[in-house]
PDB file of C-alpha atoms in Angstrom:
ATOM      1  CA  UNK A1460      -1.746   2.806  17.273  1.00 46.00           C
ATOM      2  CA  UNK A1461      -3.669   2.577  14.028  1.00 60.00           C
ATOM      3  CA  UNK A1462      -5.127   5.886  14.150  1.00 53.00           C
ATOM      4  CA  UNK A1463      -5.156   9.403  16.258  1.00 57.00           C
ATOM      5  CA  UNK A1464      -7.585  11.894  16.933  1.00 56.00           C
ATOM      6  CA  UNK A1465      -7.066  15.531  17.339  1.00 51.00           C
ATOM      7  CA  UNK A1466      -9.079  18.058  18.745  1.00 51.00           C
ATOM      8  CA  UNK A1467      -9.135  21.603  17.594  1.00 50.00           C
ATOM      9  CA  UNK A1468     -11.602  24.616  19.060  1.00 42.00           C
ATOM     10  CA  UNK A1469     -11.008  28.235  18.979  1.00 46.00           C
ATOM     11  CA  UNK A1470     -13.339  31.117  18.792  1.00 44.00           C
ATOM     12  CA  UNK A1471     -16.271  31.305  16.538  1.00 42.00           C
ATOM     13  CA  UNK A1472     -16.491  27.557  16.479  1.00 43.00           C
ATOM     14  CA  UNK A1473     -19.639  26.117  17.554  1.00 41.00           C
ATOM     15  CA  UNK A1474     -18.252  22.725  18.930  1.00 38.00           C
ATOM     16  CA  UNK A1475     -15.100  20.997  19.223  1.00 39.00           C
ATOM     17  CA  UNK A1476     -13.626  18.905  15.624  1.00 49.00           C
ATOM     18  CA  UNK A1477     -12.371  15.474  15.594  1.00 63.00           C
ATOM     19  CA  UNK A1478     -10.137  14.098  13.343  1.00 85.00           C
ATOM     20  CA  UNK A1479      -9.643  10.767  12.807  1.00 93.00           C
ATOM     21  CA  UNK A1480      -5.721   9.789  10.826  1.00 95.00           C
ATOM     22  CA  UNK A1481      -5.377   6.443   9.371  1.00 96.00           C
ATOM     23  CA  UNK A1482      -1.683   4.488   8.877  1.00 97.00           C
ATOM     24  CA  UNK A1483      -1.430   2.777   5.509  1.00 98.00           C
ATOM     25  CA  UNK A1484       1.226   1.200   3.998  1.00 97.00           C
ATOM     26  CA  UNK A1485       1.741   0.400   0.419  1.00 97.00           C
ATOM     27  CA  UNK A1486       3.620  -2.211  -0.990  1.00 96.00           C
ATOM     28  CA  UNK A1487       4.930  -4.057  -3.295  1.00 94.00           C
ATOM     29  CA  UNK A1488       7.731  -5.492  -5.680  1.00 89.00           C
ATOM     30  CA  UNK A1489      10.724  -3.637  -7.495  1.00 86.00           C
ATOM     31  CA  UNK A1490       9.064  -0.905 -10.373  1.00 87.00           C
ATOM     32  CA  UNK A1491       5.496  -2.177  -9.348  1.00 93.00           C
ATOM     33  CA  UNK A1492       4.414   1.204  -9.293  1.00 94.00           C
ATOM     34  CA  UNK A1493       4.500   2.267  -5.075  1.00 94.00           C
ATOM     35  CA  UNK A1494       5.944   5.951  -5.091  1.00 93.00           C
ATOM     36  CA  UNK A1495       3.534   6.378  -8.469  1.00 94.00           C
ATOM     37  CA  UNK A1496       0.457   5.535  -6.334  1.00 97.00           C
ATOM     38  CA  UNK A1497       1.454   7.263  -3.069  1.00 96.00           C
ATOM     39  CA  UNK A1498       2.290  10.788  -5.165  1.00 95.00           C
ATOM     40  CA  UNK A1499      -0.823  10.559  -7.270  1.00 97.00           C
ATOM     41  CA  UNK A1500      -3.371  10.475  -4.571  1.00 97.00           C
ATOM     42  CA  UNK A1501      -1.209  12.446  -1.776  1.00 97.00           C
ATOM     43  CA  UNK A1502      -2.746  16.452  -1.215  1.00 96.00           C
ATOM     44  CA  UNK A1503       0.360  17.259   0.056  1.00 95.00           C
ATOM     45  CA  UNK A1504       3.940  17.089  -1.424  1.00 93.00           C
ATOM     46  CA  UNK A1505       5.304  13.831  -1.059  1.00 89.00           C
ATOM     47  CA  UNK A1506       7.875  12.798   0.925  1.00 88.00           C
ATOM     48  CA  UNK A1507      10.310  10.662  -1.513  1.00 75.00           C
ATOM     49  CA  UNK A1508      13.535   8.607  -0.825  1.00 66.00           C
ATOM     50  CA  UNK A1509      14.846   7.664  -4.003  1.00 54.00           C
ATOM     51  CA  UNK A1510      18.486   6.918  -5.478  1.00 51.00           C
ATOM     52  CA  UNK A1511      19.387   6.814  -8.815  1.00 57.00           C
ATOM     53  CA  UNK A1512      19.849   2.739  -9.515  1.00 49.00           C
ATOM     54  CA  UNK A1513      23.567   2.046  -9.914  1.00 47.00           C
ATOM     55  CA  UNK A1514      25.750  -0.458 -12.105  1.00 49.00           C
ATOM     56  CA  UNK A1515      26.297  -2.031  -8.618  1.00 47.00           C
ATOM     57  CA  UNK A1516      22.309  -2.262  -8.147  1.00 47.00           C
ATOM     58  CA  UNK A1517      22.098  -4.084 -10.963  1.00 50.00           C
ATOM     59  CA  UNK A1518      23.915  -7.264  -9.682  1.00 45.00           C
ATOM     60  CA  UNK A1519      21.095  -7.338  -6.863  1.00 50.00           C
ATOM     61  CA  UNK A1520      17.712  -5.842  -8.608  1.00 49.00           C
ATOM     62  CA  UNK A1521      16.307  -7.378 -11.219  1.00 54.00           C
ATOM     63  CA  UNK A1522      15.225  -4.839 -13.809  1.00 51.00           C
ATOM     64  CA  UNK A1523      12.863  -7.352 -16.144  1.00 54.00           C
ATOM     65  CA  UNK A1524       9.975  -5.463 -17.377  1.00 51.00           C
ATOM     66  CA  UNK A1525      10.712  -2.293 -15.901  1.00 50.00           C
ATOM     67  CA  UNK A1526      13.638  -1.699 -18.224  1.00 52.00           C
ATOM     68  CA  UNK A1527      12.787   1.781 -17.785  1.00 54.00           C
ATOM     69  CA  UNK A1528      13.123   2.413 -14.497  1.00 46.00           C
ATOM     70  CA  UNK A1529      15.849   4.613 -13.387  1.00 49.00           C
ATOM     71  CA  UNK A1530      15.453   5.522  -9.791  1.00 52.00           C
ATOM     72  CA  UNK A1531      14.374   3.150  -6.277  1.00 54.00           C
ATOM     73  CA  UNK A1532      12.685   4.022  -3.046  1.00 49.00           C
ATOM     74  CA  UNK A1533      15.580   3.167  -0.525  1.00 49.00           C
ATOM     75  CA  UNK A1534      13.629   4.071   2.638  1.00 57.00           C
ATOM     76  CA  UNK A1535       9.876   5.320   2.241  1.00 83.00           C
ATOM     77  CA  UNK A1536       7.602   7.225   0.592  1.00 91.00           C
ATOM     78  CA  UNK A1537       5.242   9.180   2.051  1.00 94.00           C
ATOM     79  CA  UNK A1538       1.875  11.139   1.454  1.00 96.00           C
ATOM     80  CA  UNK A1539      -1.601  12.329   2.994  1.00 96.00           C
ATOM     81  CA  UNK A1540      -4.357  12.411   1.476  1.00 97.00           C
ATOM     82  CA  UNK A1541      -8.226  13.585   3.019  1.00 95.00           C
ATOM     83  CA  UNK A1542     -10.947  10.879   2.505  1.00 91.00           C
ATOM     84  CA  UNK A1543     -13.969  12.808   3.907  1.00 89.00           C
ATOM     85  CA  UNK A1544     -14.118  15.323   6.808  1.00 91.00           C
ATOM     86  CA  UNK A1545     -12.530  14.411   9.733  1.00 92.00           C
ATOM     87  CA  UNK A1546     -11.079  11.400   8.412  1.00 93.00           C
ATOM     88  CA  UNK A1547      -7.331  11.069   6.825  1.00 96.00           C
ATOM     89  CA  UNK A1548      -4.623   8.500   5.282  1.00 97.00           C
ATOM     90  CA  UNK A1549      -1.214   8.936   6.165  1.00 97.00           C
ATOM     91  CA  UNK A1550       0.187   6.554   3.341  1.00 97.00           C
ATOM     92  CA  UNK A1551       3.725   4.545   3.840  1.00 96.00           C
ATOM     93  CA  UNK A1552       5.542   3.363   0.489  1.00 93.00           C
ATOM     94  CA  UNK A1553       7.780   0.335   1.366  1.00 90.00           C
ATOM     95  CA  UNK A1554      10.670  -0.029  -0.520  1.00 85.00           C
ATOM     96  CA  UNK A1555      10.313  -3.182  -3.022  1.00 69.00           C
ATOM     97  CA  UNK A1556      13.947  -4.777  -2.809  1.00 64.00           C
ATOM     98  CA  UNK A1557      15.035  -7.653  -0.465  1.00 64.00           C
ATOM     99  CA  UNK A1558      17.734  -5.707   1.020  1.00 63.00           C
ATOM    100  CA  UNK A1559      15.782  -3.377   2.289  1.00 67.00           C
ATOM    101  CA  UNK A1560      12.896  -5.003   4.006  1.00 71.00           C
ATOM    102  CA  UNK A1561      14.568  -4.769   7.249  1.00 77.00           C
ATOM    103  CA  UNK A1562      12.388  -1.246   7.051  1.00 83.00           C
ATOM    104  CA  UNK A1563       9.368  -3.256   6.759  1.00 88.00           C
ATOM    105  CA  UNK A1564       8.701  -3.687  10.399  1.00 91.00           C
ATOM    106  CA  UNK A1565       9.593  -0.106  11.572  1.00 90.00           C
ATOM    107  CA  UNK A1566       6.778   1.105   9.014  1.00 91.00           C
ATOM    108  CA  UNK A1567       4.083  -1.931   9.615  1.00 94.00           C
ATOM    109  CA  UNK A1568       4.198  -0.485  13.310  1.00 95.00           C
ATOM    110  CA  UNK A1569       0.461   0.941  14.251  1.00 95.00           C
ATOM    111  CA  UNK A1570      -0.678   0.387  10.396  1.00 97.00           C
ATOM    112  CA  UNK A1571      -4.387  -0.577   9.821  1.00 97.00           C
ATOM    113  CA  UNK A1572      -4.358  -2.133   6.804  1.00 98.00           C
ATOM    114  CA  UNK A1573      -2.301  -2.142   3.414  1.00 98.00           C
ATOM    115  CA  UNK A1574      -2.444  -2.104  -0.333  1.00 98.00           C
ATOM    116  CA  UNK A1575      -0.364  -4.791  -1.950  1.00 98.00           C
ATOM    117  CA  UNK A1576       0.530  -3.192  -5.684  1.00 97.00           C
ATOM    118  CA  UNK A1577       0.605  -5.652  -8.124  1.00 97.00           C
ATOM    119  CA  UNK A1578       2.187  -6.434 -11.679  1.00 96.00           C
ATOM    120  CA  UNK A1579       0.519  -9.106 -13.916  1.00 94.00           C
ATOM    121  CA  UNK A1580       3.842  -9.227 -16.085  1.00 93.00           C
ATOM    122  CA  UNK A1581       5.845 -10.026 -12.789  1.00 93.00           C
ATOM    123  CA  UNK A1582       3.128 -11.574 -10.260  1.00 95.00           C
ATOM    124  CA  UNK A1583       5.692 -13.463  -8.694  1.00 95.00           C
ATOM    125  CA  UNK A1584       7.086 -10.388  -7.000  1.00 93.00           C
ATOM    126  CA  UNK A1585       4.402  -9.142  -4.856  1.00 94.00           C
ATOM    127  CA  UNK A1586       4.407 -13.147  -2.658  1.00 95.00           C
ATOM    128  CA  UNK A1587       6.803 -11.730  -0.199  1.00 93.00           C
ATOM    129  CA  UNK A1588       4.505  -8.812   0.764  1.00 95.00           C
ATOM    130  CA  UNK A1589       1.139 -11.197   0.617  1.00 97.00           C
ATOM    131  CA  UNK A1590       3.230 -13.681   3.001  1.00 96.00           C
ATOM    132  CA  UNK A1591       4.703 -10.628   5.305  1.00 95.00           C
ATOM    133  CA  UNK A1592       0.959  -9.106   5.469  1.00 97.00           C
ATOM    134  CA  UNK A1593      -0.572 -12.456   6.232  1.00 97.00           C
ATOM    135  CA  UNK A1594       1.742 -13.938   8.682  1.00 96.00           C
ATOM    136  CA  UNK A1595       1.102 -10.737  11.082  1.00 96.00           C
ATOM    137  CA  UNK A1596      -2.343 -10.458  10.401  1.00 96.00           C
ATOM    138  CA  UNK A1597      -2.917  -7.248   8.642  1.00 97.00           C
ATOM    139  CA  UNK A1598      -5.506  -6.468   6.807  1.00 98.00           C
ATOM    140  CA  UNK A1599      -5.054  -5.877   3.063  1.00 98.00           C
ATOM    141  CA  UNK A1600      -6.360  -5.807  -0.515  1.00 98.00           C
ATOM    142  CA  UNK A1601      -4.556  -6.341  -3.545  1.00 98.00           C
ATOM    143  CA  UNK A1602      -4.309  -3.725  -6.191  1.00 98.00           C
ATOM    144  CA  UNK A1603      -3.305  -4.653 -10.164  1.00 97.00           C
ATOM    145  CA  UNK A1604      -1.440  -2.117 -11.234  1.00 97.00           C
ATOM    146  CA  UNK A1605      -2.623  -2.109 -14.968  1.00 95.00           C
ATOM    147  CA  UNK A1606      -0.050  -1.049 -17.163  1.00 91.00           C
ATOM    148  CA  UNK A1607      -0.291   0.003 -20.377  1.00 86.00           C
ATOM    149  CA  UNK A1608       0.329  -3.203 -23.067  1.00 84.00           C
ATOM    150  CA  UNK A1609      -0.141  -6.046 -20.191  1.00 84.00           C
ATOM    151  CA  UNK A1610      -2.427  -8.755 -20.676  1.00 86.00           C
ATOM    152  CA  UNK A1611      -5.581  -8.394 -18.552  1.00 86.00           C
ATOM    153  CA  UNK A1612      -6.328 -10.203 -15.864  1.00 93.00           C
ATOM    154  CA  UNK A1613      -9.847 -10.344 -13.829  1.00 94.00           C
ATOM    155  CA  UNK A1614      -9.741  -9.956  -9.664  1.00 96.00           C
ATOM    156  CA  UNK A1615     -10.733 -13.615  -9.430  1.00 96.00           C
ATOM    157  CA  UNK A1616      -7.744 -15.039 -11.662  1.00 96.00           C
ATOM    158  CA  UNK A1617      -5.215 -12.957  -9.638  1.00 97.00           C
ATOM    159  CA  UNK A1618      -6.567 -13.910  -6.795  1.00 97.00           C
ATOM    160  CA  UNK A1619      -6.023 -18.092  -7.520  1.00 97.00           C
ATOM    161  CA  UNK A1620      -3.153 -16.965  -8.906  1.00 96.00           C
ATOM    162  CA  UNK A1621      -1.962 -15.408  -5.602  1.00 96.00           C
ATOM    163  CA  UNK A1622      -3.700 -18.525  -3.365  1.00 97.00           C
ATOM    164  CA  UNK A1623      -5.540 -15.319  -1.465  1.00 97.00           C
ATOM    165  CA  UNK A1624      -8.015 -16.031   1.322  1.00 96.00           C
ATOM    166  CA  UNK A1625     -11.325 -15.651  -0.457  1.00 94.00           C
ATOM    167  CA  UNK A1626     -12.158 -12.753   1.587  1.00 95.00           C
ATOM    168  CA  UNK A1627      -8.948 -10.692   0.380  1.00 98.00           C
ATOM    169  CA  UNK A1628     -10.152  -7.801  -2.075  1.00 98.00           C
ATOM    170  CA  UNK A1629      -8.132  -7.584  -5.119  1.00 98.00           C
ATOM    171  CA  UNK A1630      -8.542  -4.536  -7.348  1.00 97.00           C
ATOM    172  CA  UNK A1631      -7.867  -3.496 -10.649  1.00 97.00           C
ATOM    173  CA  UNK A1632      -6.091   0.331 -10.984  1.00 97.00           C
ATOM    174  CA  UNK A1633      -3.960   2.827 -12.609  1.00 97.00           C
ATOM    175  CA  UNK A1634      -1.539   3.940 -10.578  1.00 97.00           C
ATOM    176  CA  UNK A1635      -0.859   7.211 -11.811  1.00 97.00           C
ATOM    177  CA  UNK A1636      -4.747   8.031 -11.448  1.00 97.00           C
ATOM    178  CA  UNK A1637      -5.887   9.837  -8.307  1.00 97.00           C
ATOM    179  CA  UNK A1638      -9.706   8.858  -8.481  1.00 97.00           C
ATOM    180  CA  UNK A1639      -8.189   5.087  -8.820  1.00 98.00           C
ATOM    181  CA  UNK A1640      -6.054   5.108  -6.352  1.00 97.00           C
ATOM    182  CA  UNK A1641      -8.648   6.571  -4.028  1.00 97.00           C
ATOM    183  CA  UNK A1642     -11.050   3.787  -4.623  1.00 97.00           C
ATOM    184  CA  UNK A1643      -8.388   1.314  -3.939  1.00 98.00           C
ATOM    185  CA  UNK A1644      -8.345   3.777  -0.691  1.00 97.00           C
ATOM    186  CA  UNK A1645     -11.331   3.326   0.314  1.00 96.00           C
ATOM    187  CA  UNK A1646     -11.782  -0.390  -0.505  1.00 97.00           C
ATOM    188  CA  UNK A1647      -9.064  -0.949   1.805  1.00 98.00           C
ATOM    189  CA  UNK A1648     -10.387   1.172   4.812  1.00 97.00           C
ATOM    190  CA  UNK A1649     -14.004  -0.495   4.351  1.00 97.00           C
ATOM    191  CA  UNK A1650     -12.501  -3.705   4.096  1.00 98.00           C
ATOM    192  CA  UNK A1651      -9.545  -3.175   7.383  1.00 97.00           C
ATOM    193  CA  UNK A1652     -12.723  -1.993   9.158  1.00 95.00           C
ATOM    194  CA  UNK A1653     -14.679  -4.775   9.088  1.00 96.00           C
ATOM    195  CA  UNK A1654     -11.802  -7.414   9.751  1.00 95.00           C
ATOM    196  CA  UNK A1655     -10.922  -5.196  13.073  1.00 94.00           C
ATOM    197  CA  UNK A1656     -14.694  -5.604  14.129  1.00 94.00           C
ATOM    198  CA  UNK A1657     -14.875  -9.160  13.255  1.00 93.00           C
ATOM    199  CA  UNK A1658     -11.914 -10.014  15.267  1.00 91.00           C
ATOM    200  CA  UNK A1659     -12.907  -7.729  18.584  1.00 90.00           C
ATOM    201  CA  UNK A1660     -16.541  -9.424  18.365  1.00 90.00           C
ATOM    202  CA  UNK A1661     -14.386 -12.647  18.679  1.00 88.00           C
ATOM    203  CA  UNK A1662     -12.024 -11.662  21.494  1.00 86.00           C
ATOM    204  CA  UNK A1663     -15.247 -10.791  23.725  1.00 86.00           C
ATOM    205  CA  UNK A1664     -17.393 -13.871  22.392  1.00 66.00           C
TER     206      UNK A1664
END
């Protein structure tokens, strides 16, 4: 299922609550910025799976332009965050290495949608997510993960650059910002929203 509702009532409450929890995932390649995103806008504590990268590691990840980078997501990430009232995002970080994408179907399971994190400097390294996303047919925008020093790029640019459907959003962001990475959010719910209508007007047509 993409979503769940809960009801609540108890005394002193004039009417039953319903809440409404959304599955997201968010992906991406190696250091694109995916635990970043999912800690920033989570209201809870996240949930983080991450090893220290390894001399062994290095033989398999490629570390170009994220030099830095000293830990990896070797399971999930994981985070909640409230959009309105009644309505919540339980958000899935995939990890970003091949050897580990055997996950990937285990956490698409009952997801609405995704956001597809994106580095200009290494654009080449968010295809396999694009492909996996649009082979089964789930809904997703792509976010540019703008990092400090990389040449800017406008939505349109990344989106030839990508060979995206024309009706694929693609964002710009800052990871590391909540108020960004809600907006991404959002765009992504408005946007899984009206694909899921479009296609169940088409299956009654």
């Amino acid at each position: 299922m993409a979503y769940e509702r809960s009801e609540n009532s108890g005394a002193g409450e004039d009417a039953d609550t319903s809440a409404l929890a959304l599955k997201i995932l968010v992906a991406g390649g190696f250091g694109v910025g995916k635990t970043t995103l999912v800690g920033a806008v989570s209201e809870i504590r996240p949930l983080r799976t991450e090893e220290r990268l390894s001399r062994a590691g290095e033989l398999v990840d490629d570390t170009g332009g994220v030099d830095q980078k000293t830990t990896t997501t070797v399971a999930m990430d994981f985070g909640r965050i409230t959009i309105r009232s009644g309505l919540s995002l339980y958000l899935f970080g995939t990890p970003g290495q091949d050897r580990f994408w055997f996950l990937w179907d285990e956490l698409a399971q009952g997801a609405l949608g995704a956001v597809v994190l994106a580095d200009t400097r290494r654009l080449e390294d968010c295809f396999p997510a694009v492909d996996y996303f649009e082979h089964r047919k789930i809904p997703f925008v792509v976010a540019v993960n703008c990092f400090t020093g990389a040449r800017t790029y406008g939505a349109h640019d990344v989106s030839r650059a990508l060979d995206l459907d024309r009706r694929t959003p693609v964002v710009l962001c800052d990871a590391r910002d909540r108020d960004s990475g809600k907006e991404v959010l959002i765009r992504l719910v408005e946007y899984a929203g009206r694909m899921h209508t479009a296609r169940l007007l088409d299956s009654v047509g």
